[in-house]
Amino acid sequence: MPKVVSRKFNQKTERPSKEKKDEKAAASASAASAASRAFGPLFNKDLGQHILKNPLVAQGIVDKAYLRPTDTVLEIGPGTGNLTVKILEKCKKVVAVEMDPRLAAELQKRVHGTPDQKKLEIMIGDFMKAKLPYFDVCISNTPYQISSVLVFKLLEHRPVFRSSVLMFQREFALRLVAKPGDSLYCRLSVNVQLFAKVEHIMKVGKNNFRPPPQVESSVVRMEPRNPPPPVDFKEWDGLMRILFVRKNKTLSANFKTDSVMEMLETNYKTYCATHDMMMEDPLDMKAKVQGVLIKVGMAEERAAKMDQDDYLKLLAAFNEEGIHFC
C-alpha cells in the first residue's frame, strides 16, 4: 500500500506541475503576440525591413530634400509611413513603392480619412521591376541589399529628376562620395559621380531603426547632372572594370593581362570589320594599347588617384584608335 499511495501522490503532484508549465508558456506566447501587435507588424529582415523610428532623423531627411509645394515625390520602401507623413506635409503628391502588402496596408490605414489620403499613391511590388512614374525628388530608406542597382536605376530614369535623398549602409554611402586618393575610392564612386553630384549629409546610428540593423547608416543627396554627359556608359564601365581590378597598379600593368588583351583584340577586329577599316598585319595589340597610354601620358598613372577628366581623356584616346571596351 505505501508504494501505491506514493505512486498516486506523485501522479497528483506531477500533473498540476505540468499543467502550470503549459499555462505559463501559453501566457508568455500570448503576451509576446500582444506586444507584437502593439508595435505593428513583424518586419522581414530578408527584405531589408528596418523601419526608421526616430522622428528627428525623419524630419532631417525631409528638410535636406528641399521639397517644393508643387513636387511629386517618389518614396522607395515607405514601411509604415514614418517618413511618408512628413513628406506629404511638404509636397503635392507622394508615389510610394512598397514590396510588402502588409506594410502597404499599414500605410494606407495611417492616412485614411486625413487630407493626405488623396495625395498618396501606393504601388505594391518590386521597385526594381516597376516602371517608374514621373517624379521631381526621390526619398528612400533603402533596403541595403539593392543599394547599387537602385542607384543606377534612378540615374537611368528619364526625364532627369531634380534630386534624391537616400539612406544607405555607411560604407556604401562613403564609397559613393569617395574622391581620388581615398581608400574607398572605387569603380562605384567613379561611375556614380560621372552622372551625378553626390554629397554625404547625415550619419544615422543603428538604434534609430526598428529592428536595429547590424551596421551603421548614412544619408546622401544625389543630384543628377542635367543634361547627362554624352558618354556611352557601357564603354565607360568596360574601361573602369579594367582599371579598378587593381586600382593601385599602373595602367600599363593593368592592360598587359592576357584576358584584357584578348577582349580588346576581339573588339578591335569587330570594329574594323564593321567600319571598313584596314587592320594592321600583323596586329600587335599590346603595342597598340601601350602606344595610346604613352601618347596621353598615363602609362604610369594609377586609377586610385585619377579623376573624371583623366578617365574621359583616356577613353577618347582609345576610341580614336578604334579600341573599344564593350
CSV table of N, CA, C and O in Angstrom, one decimal, residues 70-165:
chain,number,residue,atom,x,y,z
A,70,THR,N,4.9,72.1,-55.2
A,70,THR,CA,4.5,71.5,-56.4
A,70,THR,C,5.1,70.2,-56.8
A,70,THR,O,4.9,69.6,-57.8
A,71,ASP,N,6.0,69.7,-55.9
A,71,ASP,CA,6.7,68.5,-56.2
A,71,ASP,C,5.9,67.2,-56.1
A,71,ASP,O,5.0,67.0,-55.2
A,72,THR,N,6.3,66.2,-57.0
A,72,THR,CA,5.9,64.8,-56.9
A,72,THR,C,7.1,64.1,-56.4
A,72,THR,O,8.2,64.2,-56.9
A,73,VAL,N,6.9,63.4,-55.3
A,73,VAL,CA,8.0,62.7,-54.6
A,73,VAL,C,7.8,61.2,-54.8
A,73,VAL,O,6.7,60.6,-54.5
A,74,LEU,N,8.9,60.5,-55.2
A,74,LEU,CA,8.9,59.0,-55.2
A,74,LEU,C,9.6,58.6,-53.9
A,74,LEU,O,10.7,58.9,-53.6
A,75,GLU,N,8.8,57.7,-53.1
A,75,GLU,CA,9.4,57.2,-51.9
A,75,GLU,C,9.6,55.7,-52.1
A,75,GLU,O,8.6,55.0,-52.5
A,76,ILE,N,10.8,55.1,-51.9
A,76,ILE,CA,11.0,53.7,-52.1
A,76,ILE,C,11.1,53.1,-50.7
A,76,ILE,O,11.9,53.5,-49.9
A,77,GLY,N,10.3,52.1,-50.5
A,77,GLY,CA,10.3,51.4,-49.2
A,77,GLY,C,9.7,52.2,-48.1
A,77,GLY,O,10.4,52.5,-47.1
A,78,PRO,N,8.5,52.7,-48.1
A,78,PRO,CA,7.9,53.6,-47.1
A,78,PRO,C,7.7,52.9,-45.8
A,78,PRO,O,7.5,53.6,-44.8
A,79,GLY,N,7.6,51.6,-45.8
A,79,GLY,CA,7.3,50.9,-44.5
A,79,GLY,C,6.0,51.3,-43.9
A,79,GLY,O,5.0,51.3,-44.6
A,80,THR,N,6.0,51.7,-42.7
A,80,THR,CA,4.7,52.1,-42.0
A,80,THR,C,4.4,53.5,-42.1
A,80,THR,O,3.4,54.0,-41.6
A,81,GLY,N,5.3,54.3,-42.8
A,81,GLY,CA,5.0,55.7,-43.2
A,81,GLY,C,5.5,56.7,-42.3
A,81,GLY,O,5.1,57.9,-42.3
A,82,ASN,N,6.5,56.4,-41.5
A,82,ASN,CA,7.1,57.5,-40.6
A,82,ASN,C,7.7,58.6,-41.4
A,82,ASN,O,7.6,59.8,-41.0
A,83,LEU,N,8.3,58.3,-42.5
A,83,LEU,CA,8.9,59.3,-43.4
A,83,LEU,C,7.8,59.9,-44.3
A,83,LEU,O,7.7,61.1,-44.5
A,84,THR,N,6.9,59.0,-44.7
A,84,THR,CA,5.8,59.4,-45.7
A,84,THR,C,5.0,60.6,-45.2
A,84,THR,O,4.7,61.5,-45.9
A,85,VAL,N,4.5,60.5,-43.9
A,85,VAL,CA,3.6,61.5,-43.4
A,85,VAL,C,4.3,62.9,-43.4
A,85,VAL,O,3.7,63.9,-43.5
A,86,LYS,N,5.6,62.9,-43.1
A,86,LYS,CA,6.4,64.1,-43.1
A,86,LYS,C,6.6,64.7,-44.5
A,86,LYS,O,6.6,65.9,-44.7
A,87,ILE,N,6.8,63.8,-45.5
A,87,ILE,CA,6.9,64.2,-46.9
A,87,ILE,C,5.6,64.8,-47.4
A,87,ILE,O,5.6,65.8,-48.1
A,88,LEU,N,4.5,64.2,-47.0
A,88,LEU,CA,3.2,64.6,-47.5
A,88,LEU,C,2.9,66.0,-47.1
A,88,LEU,O,2.1,66.8,-47.8
A,89,GLU,N,3.4,66.5,-45.9
A,89,GLU,CA,3.2,67.8,-45.5
A,89,GLU,C,3.8,68.9,-46.4
A,89,GLU,O,3.4,70.0,-46.3
A,90,LYS,N,4.8,68.5,-47.2
A,90,LYS,CA,5.7,69.4,-47.9
A,90,LYS,C,5.5,69.4,-49.4
A,90,LYS,O,6.0,70.3,-50.1
A,91,CYS,N,4.7,68.5,-49.9
A,91,CYS,CA,4.7,68.4,-51.4
A,91,CYS,C,3.3,68.2,-51.9
A,91,CYS,O,2.3,68.1,-51.1
A,92,LYS,N,3.2,68.1,-53.2
A,92,LYS,CA,1.8,68.0,-53.9
A,92,LYS,C,1.4,66.5,-53.9
A,92,LYS,O,0.2,66.2,-53.7
A,93,LYS,N,2.3,65.5,-54.1
A,93,LYS,CA,1.9,64.1,-54.2
A,93,LYS,C,3.1,63.2,-53.9
A,93,LYS,O,4.3,63.6,-54.1
A,94,VAL,N,2.8,62.1,-53.3
A,94,VAL,CA,3.8,61.1,-53.0
A,94,VAL,C,3.4,59.8,-53.7
A,94,VAL,O,2.3,59.3,-53.5
A,95,VAL,N,4.3,59.2,-54.5
A,95,VAL,CA,4.1,57.9,-55.0
A,95,VAL,C,5.1,56.9,-54.2
A,95,VAL,O,6.3,57.1,-54.3
A,96,ALA,N,4.5,56.1,-53.4
A,96,ALA,CA,5.3,55.2,-52.5
A,96,ALA,C,5.3,53.8,-53.1
A,96,ALA,O,4.2,53.2,-53.4
A,97,VAL,N,6.5,53.2,-53.3
A,97,VAL,CA,6.6,51.9,-53.8
A,97,VAL,C,7.0,50.9,-52.7
A,97,VAL,O,8.1,51.1,-52.1
A,98,GLU,N,6.1,50.0,-52.3
A,98,GLU,CA,6.3,49.1,-51.2
A,98,GLU,C,6.1,47.7,-51.7
A,98,GLU,O,5.1,47.3,-52.3
A,99,MET,N,7.1,46.8,-51.4
A,99,MET,CA,7.0,45.4,-51.8
A,99,MET,C,6.1,44.5,-50.9
A,99,MET,O,5.6,43.6,-51.4
A,100,ASP,N,6.0,44.9,-49.6
A,100,ASP,CA,5.3,44.1,-48.7
A,100,ASP,C,3.9,44.6,-48.6
A,100,ASP,O,3.6,45.7,-48.1
A,101,PRO,N,2.9,43.8,-49.0
A,101,PRO,CA,1.5,44.2,-48.9
A,101,PRO,C,1.0,44.6,-47.5
A,101,PRO,O,0.1,45.4,-47.3
A,102,ARG,N,1.6,43.9,-46.5
A,102,ARG,CA,1.2,44.2,-45.1
A,102,ARG,C,1.6,45.6,-44.7
A,102,ARG,O,0.8,46.3,-44.1
A,103,LEU,N,2.8,46.0,-45.1
A,103,LEU,CA,3.2,47.4,-44.7
A,103,LEU,C,2.5,48.4,-45.5
A,103,LEU,O,2.2,49.5,-45.1
A,104,ALA,N,2.2,48.1,-46.8
A,104,ALA,CA,1.4,49.0,-47.6
A,104,ALA,C,0.0,49.2,-47.0
A,104,ALA,O,-0.5,50.3,-47.0
A,105,ALA,N,-0.6,48.1,-46.4
A,105,ALA,CA,-1.9,48.3,-45.8
A,105,ALA,C,-1.8,49.1,-44.5
A,105,ALA,O,-2.7,49.9,-44.2
A,106,GLU,N,-0.7,49.0,-43.8
A,106,GLU,CA,-0.5,49.8,-42.6
A,106,GLU,C,-0.4,51.3,-43.0
A,106,GLU,O,-0.9,52.2,-42.3
A,107,LEU,N,0.3,51.5,-44.1
A,107,LEU,CA,0.5,52.9,-44.5
A,107,LEU,C,-0.9,53.5,-45.0
A,107,LEU,O,-1.2,54.6,-44.7
A,108,GLN,N,-1.6,52.7,-45.7
A,108,GLN,CA,-2.9,53.1,-46.1
A,108,GLN,C,-3.8,53.5,-45.0
A,108,GLN,O,-4.5,54.5,-45.0
A,109,LYS,N,-3.8,52.7,-43.9
A,109,LYS,CA,-4.6,52.9,-42.7
A,109,LYS,C,-4.2,54.2,-42.0
A,109,LYS,O,-5.0,55.0,-41.5
A,110,ARG,N,-2.9,54.5,-42.1
A,110,ARG,CA,-2.3,55.6,-41.4
A,110,ARG,C,-2.9,57.0,-41.9
A,110,ARG,O,-3.0,57.9,-41.2
A,111,VAL,N,-3.1,57.0,-43.2
A,111,VAL,CA,-3.5,58.3,-43.9
A,111,VAL,C,-5.0,58.3,-44.1
A,111,VAL,O,-5.6,59.3,-44.6
A,112,HIS,N,-5.7,57.2,-43.9
A,112,HIS,CA,-7.1,57.1,-44.2
A,112,HIS,C,-7.9,58.1,-43.4
A,112,HIS,O,-7.7,58.3,-42.2
A,113,GLY,N,-8.7,58.8,-44.2
A,113,GLY,CA,-9.6,59.8,-43.5
A,113,GLY,C,-8.9,61.1,-43.2
A,113,GLY,O,-9.5,62.0,-42.6
A,114,THR,N,-7.7,61.3,-43.7
A,114,THR,CA,-6.9,62.6,-43.5
A,114,THR,C,-6.9,63.3,-44.8
A,114,THR,O,-7.0,62.7,-45.9
A,115,PRO,N,-6.5,64.6,-44.8
A,115,PRO,CA,-6.4,65.3,-46.1
A,115,PRO,C,-5.3,64.8,-47.0
A,115,PRO,O,-5.3,64.9,-48.2
A,116,ASP,N,-4.3,64.0,-46.4
A,116,ASP,CA,-3.2,63.5,-47.1
A,116,ASP,C,-3.6,62.3,-47.9
A,116,ASP,O,-2.8,61.8,-48.8
A,117,GLN,N,-4.7,61.7,-47.7
A,117,GLN,CA,-5.1,60.4,-48.3
A,117,GLN,C,-5.1,60.6,-49.8
A,117,GLN,O,-4.6,59.7,-50.6
A,118,LYS,N,-5.6,61.7,-50.3
A,118,LYS,CA,-5.7,61.9,-51.8
A,118,LYS,C,-4.4,62.3,-52.4
A,118,LYS,O,-4.2,62.1,-53.6
A,119,LYS,N,-3.4,62.6,-51.6
A,119,LYS,CA,-2.1,63.0,-52.1
A,119,LYS,C,-1.1,61.7,-52.2
A,119,LYS,O,0.0,61.9,-52.7
A,120,LEU,N,-1.6,60.6,-51.6
A,120,LEU,CA,-0.7,59.4,-51.6
A,120,LEU,C,-1.2,58.4,-52.6
A,120,LEU,O,-2.3,58.0,-52.6
A,121,GLU,N,-0.2,57.9,-53.4
A,121,GLU,CA,-0.5,56.8,-54.3
A,121,GLU,C,0.5,55.7,-53.9
A,121,GLU,O,1.7,55.9,-53.8
A,122,ILE,N,0.0,54.5,-53.6
A,122,ILE,CA,0.9,53.3,-53.2
A,122,ILE,C,0.9,52.3,-54.4
A,122,ILE,O,-0.1,51.9,-54.9
A,123,MET,N,2.2,52.0,-54.8
A,123,MET,CA,2.4,51.0,-55.7
A,123,MET,C,3.0,49.8,-55.0
A,123,MET,O,4.0,49.9,-54.4
A,124,ILE,N,2.3,48.6,-55.1
A,124,ILE,CA,2.7,47.4,-54.4
A,124,ILE,C,3.5,46.6,-55.4
A,124,ILE,O,2.9,46.2,-56.4
A,125,GLY,N,4.7,46.3,-55.0
A,125,GLY,CA,5.5,45.5,-55.9
A,125,GLY,C,7.0,45.7,-55.8
A,125,GLY,O,7.4,46.6,-54.9
A,126,ASP,N,7.8,45.0,-56.6
A,126,ASP,CA,9.3,45.2,-56.5
A,126,ASP,C,9.7,46.4,-57.3
A,126,ASP,O,9.5,46.6,-58.5
A,127,PHE,N,10.4,47.3,-56.6
A,127,PHE,CA,10.9,48.6,-57.2
A,127,PHE,C,11.7,48.3,-58.4
A,127,PHE,O,11.6,49.0,-59.4
A,128,MET,N,12.6,47.3,-58.3
A,128,MET,CA,13.5,47.0,-59.4
A,128,MET,C,12.8,46.6,-60.7
A,128,MET,O,13.3,46.7,-61.8
A,129,LYS,N,11.5,46.1,-60.6
A,129,LYS,CA,10.8,45.6,-61.7
A,129,LYS,C,9.7,46.6,-62.1
A,129,LYS,O,9.1,46.5,-63.2
A,130,ALA,N,9.5,47.6,-61.3
A,130,ALA,CA,8.4,48.6,-61.6
A,130,ALA,C,8.8,49.6,-62.6
A,130,ALA,O,10.0,50.0,-62.7
A,131,LYS,N,7.8,50.0,-63.4
A,131,LYS,CA,8.0,51.2,-64.3
A,131,LYS,C,7.7,52.4,-63.5
A,131,LYS,O,6.6,52.7,-63.1
A,132,LEU,N,8.8,53.2,-63.4
A,132,LEU,CA,8.6,54.4,-62.5
A,132,LEU,C,7.9,55.5,-63.2
A,132,LEU,O,8.1,55.8,-64.4
A,133,PRO,N,7.0,56.2,-62.4
A,133,PRO,CA,6.3,57.4,-63.0
A,133,PRO,C,7.2,58.6,-63.0
A,133,PRO,O,8.3,58.6,-62.5
A,134,TYR,N,6.7,59.7,-63.4
A,134,TYR,CA,7.4,61.0,-63.3
A,134,TYR,C,7.5,61.4,-61.8
A,134,TYR,O,6.6,61.2,-61.1
A,135,PHE,N,8.7,61.9,-61.5
A,135,PHE,CA,8.8,62.4,-60.1
A,135,PHE,C,9.9,63.5,-60.1
A,135,PHE,O,10.8,63.6,-61.0
A,136,ASP,N,9.8,64.4,-59.2
A,136,ASP,CA,10.8,65.5,-59.0
A,136,ASP,C,11.9,65.1,-58.1
A,136,ASP,O,13.1,65.5,-58.3
A,137,VAL,N,11.6,64.5,-57.0
A,137,VAL,CA,12.5,64.1,-55.9
A,137,VAL,C,12.3,62.7,-55.5
A,137,VAL,O,11.1,62.2,-55.4
A,138,CYS,N,13.3,62.0,-55.2
A,138,CYS,CA,13.2,60.6,-54.6
A,138,CYS,C,13.8,60.6,-53.2
A,138,CYS,O,14.8,61.2,-53.0
A,139,ILE,N,13.0,60.0,-52.3
A,139,ILE,CA,13.5,59.8,-50.9
A,139,ILE,C,13.3,58.3,-50.6
A,139,ILE,O,12.3,57.7,-50.9
A,140,SER,N,14.4,57.8,-49.9
A,140,SER,CA,14.3,56.3,-49.7
A,140,SER,C,15.1,56.0,-48.4
A,140,SER,O,16.3,56.4,-48.3
A,141,ASN,N,14.5,55.2,-47.6
A,141,ASN,CA,15.2,54.4,-46.6
A,141,ASN,C,15.5,53.1,-47.2
A,141,ASN,O,14.7,52.1,-47.1
A,142,THR,N,16.6,53.0,-47.9
A,142,THR,CA,16.8,51.9,-48.9
A,142,THR,C,17.1,50.5,-48.3
A,142,THR,O,17.9,50.4,-47.4
A,143,PRO,N,16.4,49.5,-48.8
A,143,PRO,CA,16.8,48.1,-48.4
A,143,PRO,C,18.2,47.9,-48.9
A,143,PRO,O,18.5,48.0,-50.1
A,144,TYR,N,19.2,47.7,-48.0
A,144,TYR,CA,20.6,47.7,-48.3
A,144,TYR,C,21.0,46.8,-49.4
A,144,TYR,O,22.0,47.0,-50.1
A,145,GLN,N,20.3,45.6,-49.5
A,145,GLN,CA,20.8,44.6,-50.5
A,145,GLN,C,20.5,45.1,-51.9
A,145,GLN,O,21.1,44.5,-52.8
A,146,ILE,N,19.8,46.1,-52.1
A,146,ILE,CA,19.5,46.6,-53.5
A,146,ILE,C,20.2,48.0,-53.7
A,146,ILE,O,19.8,48.7,-54.7
A,147,SER,N,21.1,48.4,-52.9
A,147,SER,CA,21.6,49.8,-52.9
A,147,SER,C,22.2,50.1,-54.3
A,147,SER,O,21.8,51.1,-54.9
A,148,SER,N,23.1,49.3,-54.8
A,148,SER,CA,23.8,49.6,-56.1
A,148,SER,C,22.8,49.6,-57.2
A,148,SER,O,22.8,50.6,-58.0
A,149,VAL,N,22.0,48.6,-57.4
A,149,VAL,CA,21.1,48.6,-58.5
A,149,VAL,C,20.0,49.7,-58.4
A,149,VAL,O,19.6,50.2,-59.5
A,150,LEU,N,19.7,50.1,-57.2
A,150,LEU,CA,18.7,51.2,-57.0
A,150,LEU,C,19.3,52.5,-57.5
A,150,LEU,O,18.7,53.2,-58.3
A,151,VAL,N,20.6,52.7,-57.2
A,151,VAL,CA,21.2,54.0,-57.6
A,151,VAL,C,21.2,54.1,-59.1
A,151,VAL,O,20.9,55.1,-59.7
A,152,PHE,N,21.6,53.0,-59.8
A,152,PHE,CA,21.8,53.1,-61.2
A,152,PHE,C,20.4,53.1,-61.9
A,152,PHE,O,20.3,53.7,-63.0
A,153,LYS,N,19.4,52.5,-61.4
A,153,LYS,CA,18.1,52.6,-61.9
A,153,LYS,C,17.6,54.0,-61.9
A,153,LYS,O,17.0,54.5,-62.8
A,154,LEU,N,17.9,54.7,-60.8
A,154,LEU,CA,17.5,56.1,-60.6
A,154,LEU,C,18.2,57.0,-61.7
A,154,LEU,O,17.6,57.8,-62.3
A,155,LEU,N,19.5,56.7,-61.8
A,155,LEU,CA,20.3,57.5,-62.7
A,155,LEU,C,19.9,57.3,-64.2
A,155,LEU,O,20.1,58.2,-65.0
A,156,GLU,N,19.4,56.2,-64.5
A,156,GLU,CA,18.9,55.9,-65.9
A,156,GLU,C,17.5,56.5,-66.1
A,156,GLU,O,17.1,56.5,-67.3
A,157,HIS,N,16.8,56.9,-65.1
A,157,HIS,CA,15.4,57.3,-65.3
A,157,HIS,C,15.4,58.6,-66.1
A,157,HIS,O,16.2,59.5,-65.9
A,158,ARG,N,14.4,58.7,-67.0
A,158,ARG,CA,14.1,59.9,-67.8
A,158,ARG,C,12.6,60.2,-67.7
A,158,ARG,O,11.8,59.3,-67.7
A,159,PRO,N,12.3,61.5,-67.6
A,159,PRO,CA,13.2,62.6,-67.6
A,159,PRO,C,14.0,62.7,-66.3
A,159,PRO,O,13.6,62.1,-65.3
A,160,VAL,N,15.1,63.4,-66.4
A,160,VAL,CA,16.0,63.5,-65.2
A,160,VAL,C,15.3,64.2,-64.1
A,160,VAL,O,14.7,65.3,-64.3
A,161,PHE,N,15.3,63.6,-62.9
A,161,PHE,CA,14.7,64.2,-61.7
A,161,PHE,C,15.7,65.3,-61.1
A,161,PHE,O,16.9,65.3,-61.4
A,162,ARG,N,15.2,66.1,-60.2
A,162,ARG,CA,16.0,67.1,-59.6
A,162,ARG,C,17.0,66.6,-58.6
A,162,ARG,O,18.2,67.0,-58.6
A,163,SER,N,16.6,65.8,-57.6
A,163,SER,CA,17.5,65.3,-56.6
A,163,SER,C,16.9,64.1,-55.9
A,163,SER,O,15.7,63.8,-56.1
A,164,SER,N,17.7,63.4,-55.1
A,164,SER,CA,17.3,62.3,-54.3
A,164,SER,C,18.0,62.3,-53.0
A,164,SER,O,19.2,62.7,-52.9
A,165,VAL,N,17.3,61.9,-51.9
A,165,VAL,CA,17.9,61.8,-50.6
A,165,VAL,C,17.7,60.3,-50.2
A,165,VAL,O,16.6,59.9,-50.0
